[in-house]
mmCIF file of C-alpha atoms in Angstrom:
data_model
loop_
_atom_site.group_PDB
_atom_site.id
_atom_site.type_symbol
_atom_site.label_atom_id
_atom_site.label_comp_id
_atom_site.label_asym_id
_atom_site.label_seq_id
_atom_site.Cartn_x
_atom_site.Cartn_y
_atom_site.Cartn_z
ATOM 1 C CA MET A 1 -106.748 -34.739 -11.290
ATOM 2 C CA ILE A 2 -106.061 -38.154 -9.787
ATOM 3 C CA GLU A 3 -103.312 -37.694 -7.258
ATOM 4 C CA SER A 4 -100.387 -40.225 -6.988
ATOM 5 C CA THR A 5 -101.422 -41.267 -3.350
ATOM 6 C CA GLU A 6 -104.982 -42.262 -4.852
ATOM 7 C CA TYR A 7 -103.058 -44.692 -7.621
ATOM 8 C CA LEU A 8 -101.192 -45.937 -4.600
ATOM 9 C CA LEU A 9 -104.237 -46.259 -2.525
ATOM 10 C CA THR A 10 -106.223 -48.162 -5.497
ATOM 11 C CA VAL A 11 -103.238 -50.694 -6.054
ATOM 12 C CA LEU A 12 -102.954 -51.420 -2.434
ATOM 13 C CA LYS A 13 -106.622 -51.814 -2.140
ATOM 14 C CA ALA A 14 -106.743 -53.962 -4.811
ATOM 15 C CA VAL A 15 -104.199 -56.437 -3.480
ATOM 16 C CA ILE A 16 -105.520 -56.294 -0.124
ATOM 17 C CA TYR A 17 -109.077 -57.438 -1.705
ATOM 18 C CA ASN A 18 -107.063 -60.024 -3.113
ATOM 19 C CA CYS A 19 -105.400 -61.082 0.091
ATOM 20 C CA SER A 20 -108.779 -61.123 1.906
ATOM 21 C CA LEU A 21 -110.643 -63.271 -0.717
ATOM 22 C CA PHE A 22 -107.775 -65.542 -1.437
ATOM 23 C CA SER A 23 -106.900 -66.399 2.209
ATOM 24 C CA GLY A 24 -110.465 -66.307 3.420
ATOM 25 C CA GLY A 25 -111.663 -68.332 0.501
ATOM 26 C CA THR A 26 -109.277 -70.895 0.803
ATOM 27 C CA LEU A 27 -109.962 -71.236 4.231
ATOM 28 C CA LEU A 28 -113.577 -71.719 3.410
ATOM 29 C CA PHE A 29 -112.699 -74.042 1.082
ATOM 30 C CA LEU A 30 -110.559 -76.236 3.527
ATOM 31 C CA GLN A 31 -113.676 -76.089 5.951
ATOM 32 C CA ILE A 32 -116.202 -77.256 3.447
ATOM 33 C CA PHE A 33 -114.149 -79.803 1.740
ATOM 34 C CA SER A 34 -112.021 -80.996 4.854
ATOM 35 C CA LYS A 35 -111.962 -84.636 3.804
ATOM 36 C CA GLU A 36 -111.126 -84.231 0.062
ATOM 37 C CA THR A 37 -108.365 -81.506 0.985
ATOM 38 C CA SER A 38 -106.853 -83.611 3.880
ATOM 39 C CA GLU A 39 -103.734 -84.444 2.173
ATOM 40 C CA ILE A 40 -103.026 -80.936 0.968
ATOM 41 C CA GLN A 41 -103.993 -79.297 4.057
ATOM 42 C CA SER A 42 -100.542 -77.961 5.168
ATOM 43 C CA LYS A 43 -99.801 -76.822 1.703
ATOM 44 C CA LEU A 44 -102.998 -74.744 1.763
ATOM 45 C CA TYR A 45 -102.471 -73.364 5.343
ATOM 46 C CA SER A 46 -99.102 -72.169 4.213
ATOM 47 C CA PHE A 47 -100.656 -70.529 1.533
ATOM 48 C CA ILE A 48 -103.383 -68.961 3.727
ATOM 49 C CA ALA A 49 -100.940 -67.655 6.010
ATOM 50 C CA ARG A 50 -98.360 -65.974 3.598
ATOM 51 C CA SER A 51 -101.653 -64.406 2.033
ATOM 52 C CA SER A 52 -102.953 -63.084 5.254
ATOM 53 C CA LEU A 53 -99.405 -61.825 6.263
ATOM 54 C CA LEU A 54 -99.172 -59.930 3.125
ATOM 55 C CA GLY A 55 -102.620 -58.622 3.615
ATOM 56 C CA ILE A 56 -101.475 -57.110 7.167
ATOM 57 C CA ILE A 57 -98.407 -55.526 5.943
ATOM 58 C CA LEU A 58 -100.068 -53.815 2.884
ATOM 59 C CA ILE A 59 -103.002 -52.588 5.407
ATOM 60 C CA ILE A 60 -100.266 -50.903 7.455
ATOM 61 C CA LEU A 61 -98.963 -49.549 4.205
ATOM 62 C CA ASN A 62 -102.415 -48.294 3.430
ATOM 63 C CA PHE A 63 -102.763 -46.805 6.586
ATOM 64 C CA GLY A 64 -99.742 -44.698 5.903
ATOM 65 C CA ALA A 65 -101.050 -43.928 2.356
ATOM 66 C CA GLN A 66 -104.302 -42.686 3.882
ATOM 67 C CA VAL A 67 -102.719 -40.428 6.215
ATOM 68 C CA ALA A 68 -100.662 -39.179 3.078
ATOM 69 C CA TRP A 69 -103.915 -38.386 1.359
ATOM 70 C CA LEU A 70 -105.634 -36.935 4.061
ATOM 71 C CA SER A 71 -103.137 -34.468 4.494
ATOM 72 C CA ALA A 72 -102.796 -33.896 0.713
ATOM 73 C CA GLY A 73 -99.693 -35.273 0.406
ATOM 74 C CA ASP A 74 -97.946 -33.626 3.384
ATOM 75 C CA LEU A 75 -95.725 -36.636 4.535
ATOM 76 C CA GLY A 76 -95.030 -34.961 8.062
ATOM 77 C CA ALA A 77 -98.697 -36.041 8.868
ATOM 78 C CA LEU A 78 -97.308 -39.580 9.391
ATOM 79 C CA TYR A 79 -95.694 -38.156 12.592
ATOM 80 C CA ASP A 80 -98.907 -36.266 13.787
ATOM 81 C CA LEU A 81 -100.271 -38.568 16.501
ATOM 82 C CA ASP A 82 -103.669 -36.363 16.262
ATOM 83 C CA MET A 83 -104.055 -37.353 12.523
ATOM 84 C CA LEU A 84 -102.771 -40.893 13.152
ATOM 85 C CA VAL A 85 -105.599 -41.247 15.905
ATOM 86 C CA LEU A 86 -108.054 -39.454 13.293
ATOM 87 C CA VAL A 87 -107.567 -41.798 10.548
ATOM 88 C CA LEU A 88 -107.801 -44.994 12.856
ATOM 89 C CA SER A 89 -111.202 -43.656 14.470
ATOM 90 C CA SER A 90 -112.581 -43.112 10.663
ATOM 91 C CA SER A 91 -114.946 -45.812 9.098
ATOM 92 C CA SER A 92 -112.123 -46.901 6.761
ATOM 93 C CA GLY A 93 -109.477 -47.019 9.743
ATOM 94 C CA GLN A 94 -112.053 -49.096 11.607
ATOM 95 C CA THR A 95 -112.392 -51.397 8.490
ATOM 96 C CA GLN A 96 -108.827 -51.988 8.619
ATOM 97 C CA VAL A 97 -108.267 -52.450 12.081
ATOM 98 C CA PHE A 98 -111.203 -55.137 11.659
ATOM 99 C CA LEU A 99 -109.766 -56.880 8.578
ATOM 100 C CA CYS A 100 -106.339 -56.764 10.277
ATOM 101 C CA LEU A 101 -107.680 -58.833 13.304
ATOM 102 C CA GLY A 102 -109.458 -60.908 10.598
ATOM 103 C CA PHE A 103 -106.098 -61.743 8.806
ATOM 104 C CA ALA A 104 -104.315 -62.288 12.230
ATOM 105 C CA GLY A 105 -107.077 -64.680 13.207
ATOM 106 C CA ILE A 106 -106.623 -66.544 9.893
ATOM 107 C CA ILE A 107 -102.919 -67.037 10.528
ATOM 108 C CA PHE A 108 -103.765 -68.944 13.474
ATOM 109 C CA THR A 109 -106.326 -71.114 12.148
ATOM 110 C CA LYS A 110 -103.944 -73.947 11.614
ATOM 111 C CA ARG A 111 -103.122 -74.030 15.331
ATOM 112 C CA ILE A 112 -106.582 -73.456 16.551
ATOM 113 C CA ASN A 113 -108.280 -76.128 14.352
ATOM 114 C CA HIS A 114 -111.797 -75.640 14.993
ATOM 115 C CA PRO A 115 -114.882 -75.061 12.904
ATOM 116 C CA ALA A 116 -116.316 -72.448 15.161
ATOM 117 C CA TYR A 117 -113.132 -70.136 15.304
ATOM 118 C CA SER A 118 -112.625 -70.516 11.465
ATOM 119 C CA LEU A 119 -116.000 -69.305 10.802
ATOM 120 C CA LEU A 120 -115.625 -66.253 13.365
ATOM 121 C CA VAL A 121 -112.411 -65.452 11.506
ATOM 122 C CA LEU A 122 -113.801 -65.969 8.197
ATOM 123 C CA ALA A 123 -116.821 -63.643 9.049
ATOM 124 C CA THR A 124 -114.554 -60.716 9.841
ATOM 125 C CA ILE A 125 -113.604 -60.441 6.074
ATOM 126 C CA PRO A 126 -117.433 -59.676 4.608
ATOM 127 C CA ILE A 127 -118.156 -57.688 8.093
ATOM 128 C CA ALA A 128 -114.971 -55.750 7.569
ATOM 129 C CA TYR A 129 -116.041 -54.500 4.144
ATOM 130 C CA ALA A 130 -119.498 -54.020 5.239
ATOM 131 C CA LEU A 131 -118.434 -51.617 8.000
ATOM 132 C CA SER A 132 -117.854 -48.676 5.315
ATOM 133 C CA GLY A 133 -117.825 -48.239 1.837
ATOM 134 C CA HIS A 134 -120.461 -46.933 -0.679
ATOM 135 C CA THR A 135 -122.955 -49.412 0.635
ATOM 136 C CA GLY A 136 -123.256 -47.113 3.985
ATOM 137 C CA PHE A 137 -124.164 -44.025 1.726
ATOM 138 C CA TYR A 138 -127.613 -45.143 0.248
ATOM 139 C CA SER A 139 -130.882 -46.604 1.637
ATOM 140 C CA PRO A 140 -132.080 -48.973 2.663
ATOM 141 C CA THR A 141 -128.510 -49.535 4.076
ATOM 142 C CA TRP A 142 -129.481 -52.437 5.928
ATOM 143 C CA LEU A 143 -130.151 -54.310 2.564
ATOM 144 C CA LEU A 144 -127.094 -52.971 0.969
ATOM 145 C CA LYS A 145 -125.278 -54.422 3.789
ATOM 146 C CA ILE A 146 -126.856 -57.834 3.485
ATOM 147 C CA PHE A 147 -125.982 -57.644 -0.463
ATOM 148 C CA ILE A 148 -122.354 -56.989 0.177
ATOM 149 C CA ILE A 149 -121.984 -59.554 2.715
ATOM 150 C CA LEU A 150 -123.781 -62.153 0.695
ATOM 151 C CA HIS A 151 -121.886 -60.884 -2.434
ATOM 152 C CA LEU A 152 -118.265 -61.076 -0.694
ATOM 153 C CA SER A 153 -119.179 -64.474 1.246
ATOM 154 C CA VAL A 154 -120.269 -66.100 -2.369
ATOM 155 C CA ALA A 155 -117.018 -64.190 -4.121
ATOM 156 C CA CYS A 156 -114.852 -65.747 -1.224
ATOM 157 C CA PHE A 157 -115.983 -69.288 -1.861
ATOM 158 C CA TRP A 158 -115.545 -69.188 -5.465
ATOM 159 C CA ILE A 159 -112.307 -67.306 -5.388
ATOM 160 C CA GLY A 160 -111.081 -69.537 -2.540
ATOM 161 C CA SER A 161 -111.561 -72.499 -4.680
ATOM 162 C CA PHE A 162 -108.859 -71.685 -7.062
ATOM 163 C CA ILE A 163 -105.645 -72.785 -5.431
ATOM 164 C CA PRO A 164 -107.107 -75.727 -3.708
ATOM 165 C CA LEU A 165 -108.557 -77.295 -7.207
ATOM 166 C CA LEU A 166 -105.237 -76.358 -8.626
ATOM 167 C CA THR A 167 -103.393 -78.143 -6.031
ATOM 168 C CA LEU A 168 -105.949 -81.493 -6.292
ATOM 169 C CA ILE A 169 -105.623 -81.438 -10.131
ATOM 170 C CA ASP A 170 -101.732 -81.782 -9.865
ATOM 171 C CA GLN A 171 -102.540 -84.908 -7.719
ATOM 172 C CA LYS A 172 -104.877 -86.349 -10.295
ATOM 173 C CA THR A 173 -106.665 -88.610 -7.897
ATOM 174 C CA GLU A 174 -110.194 -90.024 -7.864
ATOM 175 C CA ALA A 175 -110.963 -87.904 -5.117
ATOM 176 C CA THR A 176 -109.959 -84.802 -7.252
ATOM 177 C CA THR A 177 -113.074 -85.236 -9.862
ATOM 178 C CA ASP A 178 -115.359 -85.875 -7.300
ATOM 179 C CA THR A 179 -114.374 -82.674 -5.342
ATOM 180 C CA LEU A 180 -114.443 -80.657 -8.712
ATOM 181 C CA GLU A 181 -118.121 -81.844 -9.175
ATOM 182 C CA ARG A 182 -119.202 -81.182 -5.680
ATOM 183 C CA PHE A 183 -117.725 -77.796 -5.952
ATOM 184 C CA GLY A 184 -119.743 -77.292 -9.239
ATOM 185 C CA ASN A 185 -122.914 -78.411 -7.793
ATOM 186 C CA ILE A 186 -122.623 -76.100 -4.896
ATOM 187 C CA ALA A 187 -121.527 -73.189 -6.940
ATOM 188 C CA ILE A 188 -124.650 -73.598 -9.548
ATOM 189 C CA PHE A 189 -126.769 -72.511 -6.412
ATOM 190 C CA LEU A 190 -124.305 -69.791 -5.125
ATOM 191 C CA VAL A 191 -123.353 -67.935 -8.483
ATOM 192 C CA PRO A 192 -127.072 -66.719 -9.019
ATOM 193 C CA LEU A 193 -126.637 -65.418 -5.456
ATOM 194 C CA LEU A 194 -123.663 -63.650 -6.378
ATOM 195 C CA LEU A 195 -125.188 -62.009 -9.531
ATOM 196 C CA ALA A 196 -128.136 -61.132 -7.624
ATOM 197 C CA SER A 197 -126.635 -59.467 -4.832
ATOM 198 C CA GLY A 198 -124.202 -57.616 -7.199
ATOM 199 C CA ILE A 199 -127.035 -56.199 -9.287
ATOM 200 C CA GLY A 200 -129.254 -55.544 -6.328
ATOM 201 C CA MET A 201 -126.232 -53.445 -4.973
ATOM 202 C CA ALA A 202 -125.491 -51.771 -8.121
ATOM 203 C CA TRP A 203 -129.238 -50.917 -8.575
ATOM 204 C CA LEU A 204 -129.466 -49.353 -5.184
ATOM 205 C CA ILE A 205 -126.204 -47.340 -5.559
ATOM 206 C CA ILE A 206 -126.568 -46.030 -8.955
ATOM 207 C CA GLY A 207 -130.277 -45.154 -8.684
ATOM 208 C CA GLY A 208 -131.434 -46.848 -12.115
ATOM 209 C CA ILE A 209 -130.666 -47.016 -15.409
ATOM 210 C CA ASN A 210 -129.544 -43.307 -15.418
ATOM 211 C CA GLY A 211 -126.766 -43.984 -13.028
ATOM 212 C CA LEU A 212 -125.149 -46.315 -15.581
ATOM 213 C CA THR A 213 -124.081 -43.408 -18.000
ATOM 214 C CA THR A 214 -122.027 -41.887 -14.938
ATOM 215 C CA ASP A 215 -118.483 -42.818 -14.613
ATOM 216 C CA TYR A 216 -119.334 -45.083 -11.728
ATOM 217 C CA GLY A 217 -121.897 -46.691 -13.719
ATOM 218 C CA LEU A 218 -119.533 -47.273 -16.684
ATOM 219 C CA MET A 219 -117.127 -48.815 -14.405
ATOM 220 C CA LEU A 220 -119.680 -51.224 -13.034
ATOM 221 C CA LEU A 221 -120.490 -52.201 -16.808
ATOM 222 C CA ALA A 222 -117.035 -52.961 -17.374
ATOM 223 C CA LYS A 223 -116.704 -55.109 -14.183
ATOM 224 C CA ALA A 224 -120.020 -56.779 -14.889
ATOM 225 C CA SER A 225 -118.533 -57.571 -18.520
ATOM 226 C CA LEU A 226 -115.461 -59.306 -16.904
ATOM 227 C CA VAL A 227 -117.452 -61.197 -14.296
ATOM 228 C CA ALA A 228 -119.768 -62.429 -17.418
ATOM 229 C CA LEU A 229 -116.401 -63.427 -19.042
ATOM 230 C CA LEU A 230 -115.320 -65.176 -15.960
ATOM 231 C CA LEU A 231 -118.919 -67.042 -15.781
ATOM 232 C CA CYS A 232 -117.851 -68.314 -18.939
ATOM 233 C CA PHE A 233 -114.801 -69.914 -17.905
ATOM 234 C CA ALA A 234 -116.644 -71.397 -14.967
ATOM 235 C CA ALA A 235 -119.233 -72.924 -17.381
ATOM 236 C CA LEU A 236 -116.752 -74.210 -19.573
ATOM 237 C CA ASN A 237 -115.222 -76.052 -16.526
ATOM 238 C CA LYS A 238 -118.580 -77.442 -15.428
ATOM 239 C CA LEU A 239 -119.914 -78.400 -18.636
ATOM 240 C CA GLN A 240 -116.909 -79.586 -20.478
ATOM 241 C CA LEU A 241 -113.462 -79.793 -18.831
ATOM 242 C CA VAL A 242 -114.669 -81.196 -15.368
ATOM 243 C CA PRO A 243 -116.352 -84.365 -17.348
ATOM 244 C CA GLN A 244 -113.686 -84.853 -19.797
ATOM 245 C CA PHE A 245 -111.229 -84.950 -16.516
ATOM 246 C CA ARG A 246 -113.082 -88.000 -15.194
ATOM 247 C CA THR A 247 -112.550 -89.794 -18.300
ATOM 248 C CA ASP A 248 -108.996 -88.698 -19.522
ATOM 249 C CA GLN A 249 -107.061 -86.708 -16.524
ATOM 250 C CA THR A 250 -103.632 -86.756 -18.225
ATOM 251 C CA ARG A 251 -104.710 -84.864 -20.901
ATOM 252 C CA THR A 252 -107.516 -82.587 -19.517
ATOM 253 C CA ALA A 253 -105.550 -81.524 -16.470
ATOM 254 C CA GLY A 254 -103.401 -79.146 -18.351
ATOM 255 C CA LYS A 255 -106.742 -77.478 -20.145
ATOM 256 C CA LEU A 256 -108.663 -77.414 -16.595
ATOM 257 C CA LYS A 257 -105.468 -75.790 -14.819
ATOM 258 C CA ARG A 258 -105.324 -73.607 -17.555
ATOM 259 C CA SER A 259 -108.905 -72.487 -17.467
ATOM 260 C CA ILE A 260 -108.561 -71.909 -13.546
ATOM 261 C CA LYS A 261 -105.519 -69.730 -13.933
ATOM 262 C CA THR A 262 -107.219 -67.528 -16.532
ATOM 263 C CA GLU A 263 -109.986 -67.384 -13.808
ATOM 264 C CA ILE A 264 -107.502 -66.051 -11.413
ATOM 265 C CA VAL A 265 -106.263 -63.558 -13.883
ATOM 266 C CA LEU A 266 -109.798 -62.256 -14.204
ATOM 267 C CA VAL A 267 -110.573 -62.055 -10.892
ATOM 268 C CA LEU A 268 -107.271 -59.907 -10.573
ATOM 269 C CA ILE A 269 -108.782 -57.570 -13.188
ATOM 270 C CA ILE A 270 -112.180 -57.419 -11.632
ATOM 271 C CA LEU A 271 -110.604 -56.591 -8.103
ATOM 272 C CA ILE A 272 -108.466 -53.892 -9.686
ATOM 273 C CA PHE A 273 -111.877 -52.408 -11.225
ATOM 274 C CA THR A 274 -113.428 -52.488 -8.094
ATOM 275 C CA ALA A 275 -110.742 -50.839 -6.176
ATOM 276 C CA ILE A 276 -110.949 -48.070 -8.738
ATOM 277 C CA ILE A 277 -114.753 -47.843 -7.929
ATOM 278 C CA THR A 278 -114.288 -47.670 -4.524
ATOM 279 C CA THR A 279 -111.445 -45.403 -4.218
ATOM 280 C CA VAL A 280 -110.863 -43.189 -7.183
ATOM 281 C CA ILE A 281 -114.484 -42.572 -8.284
ATOM 282 C CA PRO A 282 -116.190 -40.852 -5.346
ATOM 283 C CA PRO A 283 -120.030 -40.952 -4.640
ATOM 284 C CA GLU A 284 -120.010 -37.203 -5.820
ATOM 285 C CA ASN A 285 -119.768 -38.403 -9.327
ATOM 286 C CA LEU A 286 -123.337 -40.017 -8.682
ATOM 287 C CA GLY A 287 -124.740 -36.547 -8.628
ATOM 288 C CA HIS A 288 -127.917 -37.451 -9.849
ATOM 289 C CA ARG A 289 -128.227 -39.587 -6.662
ATOM 290 C CA LEU A 290 -126.957 -37.034 -3.902
ATOM 291 C CA SER A 291 -128.287 -33.693 -5.269
ATOM 292 C CA MET B 1 -123.056 -77.961 7.703
ATOM 293 C CA LYS B 2 -126.418 -76.741 9.235
ATOM 294 C CA PRO B 3 -124.802 -75.052 12.220
ATOM 295 C CA ILE B 4 -122.198 -73.108 9.930
ATOM 296 C CA PHE B 5 -125.129 -71.852 7.684
ATOM 297 C CA SER B 6 -127.390 -70.894 10.641
ATOM 298 C CA THR B 7 -124.367 -69.040 12.366
ATOM 299 C CA LEU B 8 -124.032 -67.175 9.153
ATOM 300 C CA LEU B 9 -127.582 -66.291 9.004
ATOM 301 C CA THR B 10 -127.370 -64.997 12.569
ATOM 302 C CA VAL B 11 -124.194 -62.773 11.571
ATOM 303 C CA LEU B 12 -126.009 -61.277 8.674
ATOM 304 C CA PHE B 13 -128.995 -60.283 10.643
ATOM 305 C CA LEU B 14 -126.543 -58.811 13.355
ATOM 306 C CA ILE B 15 -124.700 -56.561 10.416
ATOM 307 C CA ALA B 16 -127.978 -55.670 8.811
ATOM 308 C CA SER B 17 -129.341 -54.253 12.232
ATOM 309 C CA LEU B 18 -126.207 -51.927 12.677
ATOM 310 C CA PRO B 19 -127.297 -48.146 12.557
ATOM 311 C CA SER B 20 -126.886 -46.523 8.964
ATOM 312 C CA GLU B 21 -123.496 -44.835 8.956
ATOM 313 C CA THR B 22 -124.373 -42.068 6.627
ATOM 314 C CA ILE B 23 -126.705 -41.125 3.505
ATOM 315 C CA ALA B 24 -124.102 -39.510 1.797
ATOM 316 C CA HIS B 25 -120.668 -37.939 1.598
ATOM 317 C CA THR B 26 -120.387 -34.256 3.133
ATOM 318 C CA ASN B 27 -120.419 -32.135 0.116
ATOM 319 C CA VAL B 28 -119.442 -28.157 0.309
ATOM 320 C CA THR B 29 -122.628 -25.922 0.554
ATOM 321 C CA SER B 30 -121.148 -22.862 -0.717
ATOM 322 C CA THR B 31 -117.591 -21.180 -1.325
ATOM 323 C CA VAL B 32 -116.134 -17.696 -1.494
ATOM 324 C CA PRO B 33 -114.971 -17.393 -4.327
ATOM 325 C CA ALA B 34 -117.519 -19.424 -6.087
ATOM 326 C CA ASN B 35 -116.026 -22.714 -8.062
ATOM 327 C CA GLU B 36 -114.842 -21.509 -11.608
ATOM 328 C CA ALA B 37 -115.453 -17.674 -10.672
ATOM 329 C CA ILE B 38 -113.550 -14.909 -12.286
ATOM 330 C CA LEU B 39 -112.466 -12.259 -10.081
ATOM 331 C CA LYS B 40 -111.480 -8.741 -10.890
ATOM 332 C CA LYS B 41 -108.929 -8.586 -7.781
ATOM 333 C CA SER B 42 -107.447 -10.600 -5.433
ATOM 334 C CA PRO B 43 -109.690 -12.571 -2.950
ATOM 335 C CA GLU B 44 -109.348 -11.291 0.530
ATOM 336 C CA GLU B 45 -110.226 -14.637 1.970
ATOM 337 C CA ILE B 46 -111.255 -18.171 1.053
ATOM 338 C CA ARG B 47 -114.415 -19.362 2.729
ATOM 339 C CA LEU B 48 -115.889 -22.897 2.429
ATOM 340 C CA ILE B 49 -119.161 -23.588 4.167
ATOM 341 C CA PHE B 50 -120.170 -27.301 4.563
ATOM 342 C CA PRO B 51 -123.583 -28.944 5.072
ATOM 343 C CA GLY B 52 -122.184 -30.661 8.333
ATOM 344 C CA THR B 53 -119.787 -30.224 10.546
ATOM 345 C CA LEU B 54 -116.344 -31.627 9.189
ATOM 346 C CA LYS B 55 -112.671 -32.384 10.365
ATOM 347 C CA ILE B 56 -110.466 -30.529 7.918
ATOM 348 C CA THR B 57 -107.105 -32.325 7.474
ATOM 349 C CA ALA B 58 -105.589 -30.249 4.823
ATOM 350 C CA LEU B 59 -106.327 -27.157 2.834
ATOM 351 C CA LYS B 60 -104.137 -25.929 0.031
ATOM 352 C CA LEU B 61 -104.135 -23.172 -2.335
ATOM 353 C CA LEU B 62 -102.138 -23.692 -5.447
ATOM 354 C CA ASP B 63 -101.578 -21.950 -8.689
ATOM 355 C CA ASN B 64 -101.920 -22.976 -12.232
ATOM 356 C CA GLN B 65 -98.666 -24.761 -12.065
ATOM 357 C CA GLY B 66 -99.439 -26.796 -8.989
ATOM 358 C CA ASN B 67 -97.371 -24.666 -6.729
ATOM 359 C CA GLU B 68 -98.540 -24.487 -3.120
ATOM 360 C CA LEU B 69 -99.076 -20.873 -1.890
ATOM 361 C CA PRO B 70 -99.229 -19.815 1.743
ATOM 362 C CA LEU B 71 -102.669 -19.929 3.181
ATOM 363 C CA LYS B 72 -103.343 -18.652 6.832
ATOM 364 C CA HIS B 73 -105.896 -20.612 8.661
ATOM 365 C CA GLU B 74 -106.474 -22.472 12.037
ATOM 366 C CA LYS B 75 -104.585 -25.701 11.667
ATOM 367 C CA ASN B 76 -106.513 -27.923 13.939
ATOM 368 C CA LEU B 77 -108.768 -30.883 14.035
ATOM 369 C CA THR B 78 -111.775 -29.336 15.484
ATOM 370 C CA PRO B 79 -114.964 -30.213 13.609
ATOM 371 C CA VAL B 80 -116.193 -27.140 11.794
ATOM 372 C CA LYS B 81 -119.094 -26.190 9.752
ATOM 373 C CA GLU B 82 -117.018 -23.278 8.104
ATOM 374 C CA LYS B 83 -113.567 -22.940 7.060
ATOM 375 C CA ILE B 84 -111.911 -19.268 6.519
ATOM 376 C CA ALA B 85 -108.471 -18.677 5.212
ATOM 377 C CA ILE B 86 -106.626 -15.810 4.247
ATOM 378 C CA PRO B 87 -104.554 -16.118 1.001
ATOM 379 C CA PRO B 88 -101.508 -13.959 -0.134
ATOM 380 C CA ILE B 89 -102.462 -11.196 -2.529
ATOM 381 C CA LEU B 90 -102.828 -13.056 -5.728
ATOM 382 C CA ASP B 91 -101.439 -11.863 -9.136
ATOM 383 C CA ALA B 92 -103.830 -12.535 -12.110
ATOM 384 C CA GLY B 93 -103.957 -16.130 -13.014
ATOM 385 C CA ASN B 94 -105.743 -19.563 -12.589
ATOM 386 C CA TYR B 95 -105.846 -20.895 -8.805
ATOM 387 C CA SER B 96 -107.273 -24.090 -6.946
ATOM 388 C CA VAL B 97 -108.203 -24.560 -3.444
ATOM 389 C CA ILE B 98 -108.141 -28.266 -2.611
ATOM 390 C CA TRP B 99 -109.194 -29.716 0.918
ATOM 391 C CA ARG B 100 -109.279 -32.790 2.611
ATOM 392 C CA GLY B 101 -111.247 -34.008 5.712
ATOM 393 C CA ILE B 102 -113.224 -36.331 7.328
ATOM 394 C CA SER B 103 -116.862 -35.999 7.527
ATOM 395 C CA ALA B 104 -118.847 -36.353 11.068
ATOM 396 C CA ASP B 105 -119.862 -39.905 9.946
ATOM 397 C CA GLY B 106 -116.200 -40.563 9.744
ATOM 398 C CA HIS B 107 -115.818 -40.720 5.937
ATOM 399 C CA PRO B 108 -113.044 -39.308 4.141
ATOM 400 C CA ILE B 109 -113.965 -36.624 1.894
ATOM 401 C CA LYS B 110 -112.030 -34.549 -0.601
ATOM 402 C CA GLY B 111 -113.198 -31.233 -2.527
ATOM 403 C CA GLN B 112 -111.814 -28.548 -4.906
ATOM 404 C CA ILE B 113 -112.721 -25.237 -6.216
ATOM 405 C CA ASN B 114 -110.822 -23.529 -9.132
ATOM 406 C CA PHE B 115 -111.005 -19.419 -9.521
ATOM 407 C CA SER B 116 -109.196 -16.973 -11.753
ATOM 408 C CA VAL B 117 -107.957 -13.671 -10.997
ATOM 409 C CA SER B 118 -108.461 -11.503 -14.271
ATOM 410 C CA PRO B 119 -105.397 -8.999 -15.194
#
């Protein structure tokens, strides 16, 4: 039986994932494409700040939901100091504190406009997720931690491109096409890294082909199918729409924007699947690995 | 860009060298009554034995309609390897015991056993 608090935790986690990847990723995009985004910087910083603020609010709500879950629905536990300290000191509590600090740091990146500071706060996102979760349960843990950090860093880069690219396409300048092409050229090297780290993580966690038939494995397969679909849209953009955009911006801008918006929707669904995998389906369901 | 990538690599190695958190969730070793047991009479106690220490944050006895029944046990967050609770005298029917806790490695865990008391 899935309790209502588990549904709430899943939804909150999915939105927190989105906030993490969109605010962190957009900041990363601003750092890598600082010249190309000079005219839309304030717009993007505003988006980053709002997304990070939402992240902080949701982390606080998530903290309360975790307390409620741990007390099996007893809301009185929200006023129990011992319980609050216990949740804060748990691995997921520490992750949330770390992530919260990261979000707070990201909000100030516009004021403290220094690449080293931006990099520091950006690093908190993959590190926060590496501190807890299923990657800590299996061995070699050090390899799983490298995989999750690589996976999230590349995901951040990819997802973080959506809002800046949509904003740039609206401008329809020559620099937009150059940015789109440059982004595509970098992505071609990074996407295989995203896939390799994802497959590596999945393999080590599920423990081989047998694990694919478990609930966890089936959810992973569903997630992988959505990622494959996402890759199709990315390929469509790079191979067809971006070259068309260079020759006919007016007619292609709409198609390109629709394609990127579809990618955003797919990412939202993928992150919901990820939240389900990391919340509702516990590692006990991988009985063949733990017994 | 070079300093960015070298810093990223350093961060990666630092994280990779963090100590391992755990090898698995803390599962229950044995329970009294056993999961899916059919008892001839109401159990005198409910006993949960864990392979490692665990801070129990919630322990509830529910009837087949999900109503919570009183369960006497020490309500504190001291780490335990064994948790004993005294149920009321149970009529014939199906019951569940659910628990939540935080394992020694700091991970939230949950568990449930179901049993029946035969008429």
